mmCIF file of C-alpha atoms in Angstrom:
data_model
loop_
_atom_site.group_PDB
_atom_site.id
_atom_site.type_symbol
_atom_site.label_atom_id
_atom_site.label_comp_id
_atom_site.label_asym_id
_atom_site.label_seq_id
_atom_site.Cartn_x
_atom_site.Cartn_y
_atom_site.Cartn_z
ATOM 1 C CA MET A 1 0.000 0.000 0.000
ATOM 2 C CA THR A 2 1.438 3.403 -0.953
ATOM 3 C CA LYS A 3 1.563 6.431 1.306
ATOM 4 C CA ASP A 4 -1.130 8.154 -0.814
ATOM 5 C CA SER A 5 -3.505 5.199 -0.611
ATOM 6 C CA ASN A 6 -2.925 5.069 3.160
ATOM 7 C CA VAL A 7 -3.889 8.751 3.416
ATOM 8 C CA ASP A 8 -7.007 8.148 1.274
ATOM 9 C CA LEU A 9 -7.988 5.174 3.427
ATOM 10 C CA ASN A 10 -7.526 7.187 6.634
ATOM 11 C CA LYS A 11 -9.580 10.070 5.200
ATOM 12 C CA GLY A 12 -12.327 7.632 4.226
ATOM 13 C CA LEU A 13 -12.367 6.071 7.690
ATOM 14 C CA THR A 14 -12.474 9.522 9.298
ATOM 15 C CA VAL A 15 -15.427 10.590 7.131
ATOM 16 C CA PHE A 16 -17.214 7.303 7.896
ATOM 17 C CA SER A 17 -16.549 7.744 11.633
ATOM 18 C CA SER A 18 -17.822 11.322 11.552
ATOM 19 C CA ARG A 19 -21.019 10.294 9.748
ATOM 20 C CA ARG A 20 -21.539 7.434 12.131
ATOM 21 C CA TYR A 21 -21.014 9.694 15.164
ATOM 22 C CA VAL A 22 -23.521 12.279 13.892
ATOM 23 C CA ILE A 23 -26.085 9.604 13.060
ATOM 24 C CA GLU A 24 -25.640 7.790 16.377
ATOM 25 C CA THR A 25 -25.878 11.050 18.344
ATOM 26 C CA PHE A 26 -29.100 12.074 16.608
ATOM 27 C CA THR A 27 -30.501 8.565 16.746
ATOM 28 C CA ASN A 28 -29.766 8.138 20.455
ATOM 29 C CA LYS A 29 -31.314 11.497 21.352
ATOM 30 C CA PHE A 30 -34.233 10.857 19.054
ATOM 31 C CA THR A 31 -35.011 7.326 20.161
ATOM 32 C CA GLU A 32 -34.661 8.156 23.853
ATOM 33 C CA SER A 33 -37.029 11.086 23.705
ATOM 34 C CA ILE A 34 -39.542 10.437 20.958
ATOM 35 C CA ILE A 35 -39.945 7.104 19.273
ATOM 36 C CA ASP A 36 -38.887 4.294 21.537
ATOM 37 C CA HIS A 37 -38.148 1.344 19.226
ATOM 38 C CA HIS A 38 -40.226 2.365 16.211
ATOM 39 C CA ALA A 39 -37.208 3.548 14.191
ATOM 40 C CA TYR A 40 -35.341 0.287 14.744
ATOM 41 C CA ARG A 41 -38.339 -1.791 13.671
ATOM 42 C CA VAL A 42 -38.863 0.360 10.574
ATOM 43 C CA SER A 43 -35.163 0.017 9.746
ATOM 44 C CA TRP A 44 -35.375 -3.771 10.102
ATOM 45 C CA LEU A 45 -38.490 -3.937 7.902
ATOM 46 C CA CYS A 46 -36.770 -1.737 5.313
ATOM 47 C CA GLU A 47 -33.718 -3.990 5.283
ATOM 48 C CA ALA A 48 -35.904 -7.090 4.908
ATOM 49 C CA MET A 49 -37.830 -5.407 2.106
ATOM 50 C CA GLY A 50 -34.596 -4.401 0.369
ATOM 51 C CA ARG A 51 -33.546 -8.046 0.392
ATOM 52 C CA GLN A 52 -36.990 -9.118 -0.858
ATOM 53 C CA LEU A 53 -36.608 -6.683 -3.765
ATOM 54 C CA LYS A 54 -33.056 -7.947 -4.395
ATOM 55 C CA LEU A 55 -31.536 -4.484 -4.114
ATOM 56 C CA LEU A 56 -27.770 -4.061 -4.147
ATOM 57 C CA GLU A 57 -26.120 -4.287 -0.724
ATOM 58 C CA ARG A 58 -25.277 -0.556 -0.806
ATOM 59 C CA GLU A 59 -28.933 0.255 -1.556
ATOM 60 C CA ILE A 60 -30.107 -1.998 1.277
ATOM 61 C CA THR A 61 -27.765 -0.169 3.651
ATOM 62 C CA GLU A 62 -29.063 3.230 2.500
ATOM 63 C CA LEU A 63 -32.644 2.007 2.861
ATOM 64 C CA SER A 64 -31.989 0.650 6.345
ATOM 65 C CA ILE A 65 -30.326 3.899 7.468
ATOM 66 C CA ALA A 66 -33.152 5.969 5.971
ATOM 67 C CA GLY A 67 -35.651 3.748 7.805
ATOM 68 C CA LEU A 68 -33.783 4.325 11.051
ATOM 69 C CA LEU A 69 -33.705 8.097 10.554
ATOM 70 C CA HIS A 70 -37.075 8.574 8.826
ATOM 71 C CA ASP A 71 -38.661 10.510 11.700
ATOM 72 C CA ILE A 72 -35.566 12.341 12.954
ATOM 73 C CA GLY A 73 -37.175 15.649 11.982
ATOM 74 C CA LYS A 74 -39.666 15.124 14.808
ATOM 75 C CA ILE A 75 -37.035 16.514 17.177
ATOM 76 C CA ALA A 76 -38.293 19.909 15.926
ATOM 77 C CA VAL A 77 -41.942 19.088 16.718
ATOM 78 C CA ASN A 78 -43.446 19.964 20.092
ATOM 79 C CA LYS A 79 -43.477 16.766 22.185
ATOM 80 C CA GLU A 80 -46.965 17.560 23.496
ATOM 81 C CA ILE A 81 -48.248 17.388 19.923
ATOM 82 C CA LEU A 82 -46.485 14.069 19.295
ATOM 83 C CA ASP A 83 -47.934 12.604 22.502
ATOM 84 C CA LYS A 84 -51.430 14.059 22.097
ATOM 85 C CA PRO A 85 -54.012 11.285 22.597
ATOM 86 C CA GLY A 86 -56.766 12.927 20.554
ATOM 87 C CA LYS A 87 -57.150 14.353 17.075
ATOM 88 C CA LEU A 88 -54.652 17.029 16.036
ATOM 89 C CA THR A 89 -55.791 20.517 15.076
ATOM 90 C CA ALA A 90 -54.935 21.774 11.581
ATOM 91 C CA GLU A 91 -52.061 23.827 13.053
ATOM 92 C CA GLU A 92 -50.703 20.854 14.994
ATOM 93 C CA TYR A 93 -50.900 18.614 11.938
ATOM 94 C CA ALA A 94 -49.054 21.261 9.888
ATOM 95 C CA GLU A 95 -46.275 21.239 12.497
ATOM 96 C CA VAL A 96 -46.013 17.437 12.357
ATOM 97 C CA MET A 97 -45.926 17.535 8.553
ATOM 98 C CA ARG A 98 -42.750 19.646 8.683
ATOM 99 C CA HIS A 99 -40.770 16.734 10.134
ATOM 100 C CA SER A 100 -39.875 15.124 6.813
ATOM 101 C CA GLU A 101 -38.324 18.344 5.484
ATOM 102 C CA VAL A 102 -36.589 19.042 8.804
ATOM 103 C CA GLY A 103 -35.228 15.498 8.730
ATOM 104 C CA TYR A 104 -33.980 16.095 5.198
ATOM 105 C CA ARG A 105 -32.107 19.237 6.293
ATOM 106 C CA ILE A 106 -30.517 17.457 9.245
ATOM 107 C CA ILE A 107 -29.367 14.437 7.254
ATOM 108 C CA VAL A 108 -28.264 16.265 4.089
ATOM 109 C CA SER A 109 -25.855 18.287 6.237
ATOM 110 C CA VAL A 110 -23.789 15.106 6.680
ATOM 111 C CA LYS A 111 -21.517 14.605 3.674
ATOM 112 C CA GLY A 112 -22.358 11.458 1.732
ATOM 113 C CA MET A 113 -25.899 11.186 3.136
ATOM 114 C CA GLU A 114 -27.691 13.033 0.324
ATOM 115 C CA LYS A 115 -29.573 9.962 -0.951
ATOM 116 C CA VAL A 116 -30.670 8.975 2.549
ATOM 117 C CA ALA A 117 -31.849 12.556 3.131
ATOM 118 C CA ARG A 118 -33.907 12.452 -0.077
ATOM 119 C CA TYR A 119 -35.547 9.159 0.919
ATOM 120 C CA VAL A 120 -36.427 10.574 4.348
ATOM 121 C CA CYS A 121 -37.838 13.753 2.800
ATOM 122 C CA HIS A 122 -40.337 11.802 0.688
ATOM 123 C CA HIS A 123 -41.456 9.036 3.046
ATOM 124 C CA HIS A 124 -44.892 10.654 3.500
ATOM 125 C CA GLU A 125 -45.612 11.041 -0.204
ATOM 126 C CA ARG A 126 -48.559 8.956 -1.413
ATOM 127 C CA TRP A 127 -48.926 6.843 -4.540
ATOM 128 C CA ASP A 128 -51.976 8.955 -5.509
ATOM 129 C CA GLY A 129 -50.095 12.265 -5.120
ATOM 130 C CA LYS A 130 -51.936 13.399 -1.981
ATOM 131 C CA GLY A 131 -48.948 13.129 0.365
ATOM 132 C CA TYR A 132 -46.348 15.630 1.510
ATOM 133 C CA PRO A 133 -44.111 17.603 1.235
ATOM 134 C CA GLN A 134 -44.180 17.810 -2.592
ATOM 135 C CA GLN A 135 -47.284 15.794 -3.562
ATOM 136 C CA LEU A 136 -45.175 13.457 -5.695
ATOM 137 C CA GLN A 137 -47.143 10.678 -7.368
ATOM 138 C CA GLY A 138 -46.462 7.086 -8.383
ATOM 139 C CA GLU A 139 -42.946 6.262 -9.478
ATOM 140 C CA ALA A 140 -41.883 9.912 -9.113
ATOM 141 C CA ILE A 141 -41.587 8.991 -5.430
ATOM 142 C CA PRO A 142 -38.195 7.375 -4.785
ATOM 143 C CA LEU A 143 -38.490 3.590 -4.383
ATOM 144 C CA HIS A 144 -36.749 3.719 -1.003
ATOM 145 C CA SER A 145 -39.261 6.327 0.230
ATOM 146 C CA ARG A 146 -42.155 4.114 -0.878
ATOM 147 C CA VAL A 147 -40.671 1.224 1.110
ATOM 148 C CA ILE A 148 -40.203 3.404 4.205
ATOM 149 C CA SER A 149 -43.815 4.555 3.895
ATOM 150 C CA LEU A 150 -45.027 0.947 4.045
ATOM 151 C CA ALA A 151 -42.717 -0.051 6.901
ATOM 152 C CA ASP A 152 -43.584 3.080 8.893
ATOM 153 C CA ALA A 153 -47.335 2.647 8.446
ATOM 154 C CA TYR A 154 -47.290 -1.070 9.224
ATOM 155 C CA ASP A 155 -45.196 -0.656 12.372
ATOM 156 C CA ALA A 156 -47.377 2.234 13.553
ATOM 157 C CA MET A 157 -50.483 0.080 13.069
ATOM 158 C CA VAL A 158 -49.254 -2.997 14.957
ATOM 159 C CA ASN A 159 -47.943 -1.058 17.967
ATOM 160 C CA ASN A 160 -49.770 1.059 20.531
ATOM 161 C CA ARG A 161 -49.745 4.798 19.883
ATOM 162 C CA SER A 162 -50.790 7.678 22.123
ATOM 163 C CA TYR A 163 -53.952 8.085 20.035
ATOM 164 C CA ARG A 164 -55.003 4.408 19.575
ATOM 165 C CA LYS A 165 -54.419 0.769 20.453
ATOM 166 C CA ALA A 166 -52.397 -1.574 18.252
ATOM 167 C CA LEU A 167 -54.087 -3.491 15.451
ATOM 168 C CA SER A 168 -53.518 -7.199 14.927
ATOM 169 C CA LYS A 169 -51.114 -8.234 12.168
ATOM 170 C CA ASN A 170 -54.063 -9.414 10.044
ATOM 171 C CA ALA A 171 -55.947 -6.133 10.496
ATOM 172 C CA ALA A 172 -52.806 -4.159 9.585
ATOM 173 C CA VAL A 173 -52.301 -6.256 6.439
ATOM 174 C CA GLN A 174 -55.936 -5.589 5.482
ATOM 175 C CA GLU A 175 -55.292 -1.840 5.905
ATOM 176 C CA LEU A 176 -52.237 -2.069 3.639
ATOM 177 C CA LEU A 177 -54.296 -3.904 1.018
ATOM 178 C CA TRP A 178 -57.165 -1.431 1.369
ATOM 179 C CA ASN A 179 -54.764 1.491 0.791
ATOM 180 C CA SER A 180 -52.848 -0.211 -2.023
ATOM 181 C CA GLY A 181 -52.939 1.965 -5.114
ATOM 182 C CA ASN A 182 -53.855 5.160 -3.284
ATOM 183 C CA GLN A 183 -51.524 5.572 -0.302
ATOM 184 C CA PHE A 184 -49.088 2.788 -1.182
ATOM 185 C CA ASP A 185 -47.381 1.437 -4.300
ATOM 186 C CA PRO A 186 -49.573 -1.591 -5.157
ATOM 187 C CA ASP A 187 -46.627 -3.699 -6.352
ATOM 188 C CA LEU A 188 -44.687 -3.045 -3.155
ATOM 189 C CA VAL A 189 -47.648 -3.916 -0.919
ATOM 190 C CA GLY A 190 -47.648 -7.484 -2.264
ATOM 191 C CA GLU A 191 -43.896 -7.823 -1.720
ATOM 192 C CA PHE A 192 -44.095 -6.267 1.754
ATOM 193 C CA ILE A 193 -46.741 -8.733 2.916
ATOM 194 C CA LYS A 194 -44.388 -11.587 1.961
ATOM 195 C CA ILE A 195 -41.757 -10.454 4.490
ATOM 196 C CA LEU A 196 -44.148 -10.331 7.462
#
């Protein structure tokens, strides 16, 4: 190994370490204060879905990281709103909706995380174009974002939330099927159900 390649390797390891530190710091703060284990379950479902779709290993890693960080923008949302047991007001819902763009800004600030940031930004887009933040429709929504949307929704349904009790696995699958083609990519719904 030459001196130059040693320097390049050390620079690469330093950049990787810095990214990892930033991600772990945000993730630890985020998971302790807001989401409990939701992010880890979404990340696991995203990884499993990436394997089901036979994505490249690099793409699976990006998908898994994006799944882990998908709600990181909620650190900018008032905790009382996130924990509210009843229906949100229009103003409260607007504040919650900002989290995907806030998450994008946090993640994109880490060099080399631009793709992950983009996937996080669009994880609340809907197949029918009625999502946010940009009302993207169909395949204009990044594939990874469409996967995160499914994993996020499924995990939210099968676990207790401040505003409702958990659904059974079967009831959650029925919801995914019911929303296939409007909220979710219909092709991905079928593949997602296979990994459950």
